[in-house]
Amino acid sequence: MDLGLKDRVYVVTGATRGLGHAAARELVADGAKVVVTGRDEKRAADVAAELGPNAVGVAVDNAAPDAPERLIATARERFGGFDGILVSVGGPPAGFVADNTDEQWQAAFESVFLGAVRLARAAAAELEDGGVVGFVLSASVYEPIPGLTISNGLRPGLAGFAKSLADELGPRGIRVVGLLPSRIDTDRVRELDAMSADPEATRAEHESRIPLRRYGTPEEFGRVGAFLLSPAASYLTGIMVPVDGGMRHGF
């Protein structure tokens, strides 16, 4: 199946590792051109070099007010266009209600929530018919995850923003989609498992609650992301797609 990604140009934030990197890799593999971002300049450059000539790396913090303008300008200057954005940010600090400080909440709000809103607004202003705005969110949109209180507070709000944005941009032919990963085998999930007294038992317990009985691979997540951003998904908007091996049991 041809996803129609050849020579389309995307910005993927948080793409130097984890889920953002997995999505960027699949986009490039299917012929897209991608601006990948991360906070570390060398890491961003190295990842772009690994992906090949259809990728360029930019060191940027999603929370920076000038990030959207810089990234969209890079896409146009380097690849001559801009067809969509996938907003992926690192997970905020773990902790329960009593553990997280005001400073942690404020920093996470700036990066996870407000930074994502800025990026999406700027993309919406620049995109044309056929463009797409995607968000990497979390299964916590539907059900809180113990020990991730800040994420539980911010991700559902972003999902609501994404739904509103889909309604507003639909008449212009611009789509908005969200991905809801659960236990994908990334460094972040392994770090969360390692916070328990017995990481192997914790992983086994999580796997026992997943119908497919295993964690997902980054490649599996990346392929779903590439499809949702592609013209092949042209009639999908305003949706939140669980990538969780069946862990969510609701409709």
XYZ file of C-alpha atoms in Angstrom, residues 62-65 68 106-121 154 158 161:
24
model
C 9.118 22.770 22.668
C 8.516 25.333 25.394
C 10.456 28.061 23.554
C 8.067 30.686 22.122
C 7.205 26.936 15.918
C 4.778 24.768 35.766
C 7.709 23.409 33.740
C 5.603 20.505 32.453
C 2.742 22.824 31.548
C 5.093 25.033 29.522
C 6.618 22.105 27.641
C 3.930 19.422 27.443
C 0.837 21.601 27.141
C 1.508 25.207 26.132
C 4.440 24.291 23.894
C 2.266 21.781 22.052
C -0.560 24.316 21.706
C 1.834 26.898 20.236
C 3.246 24.412 17.750
C -0.222 23.301 16.651
C -1.512 26.878 16.298
C -2.052 17.499 31.168
C -4.334 18.312 25.119
C -7.625 20.874 22.545
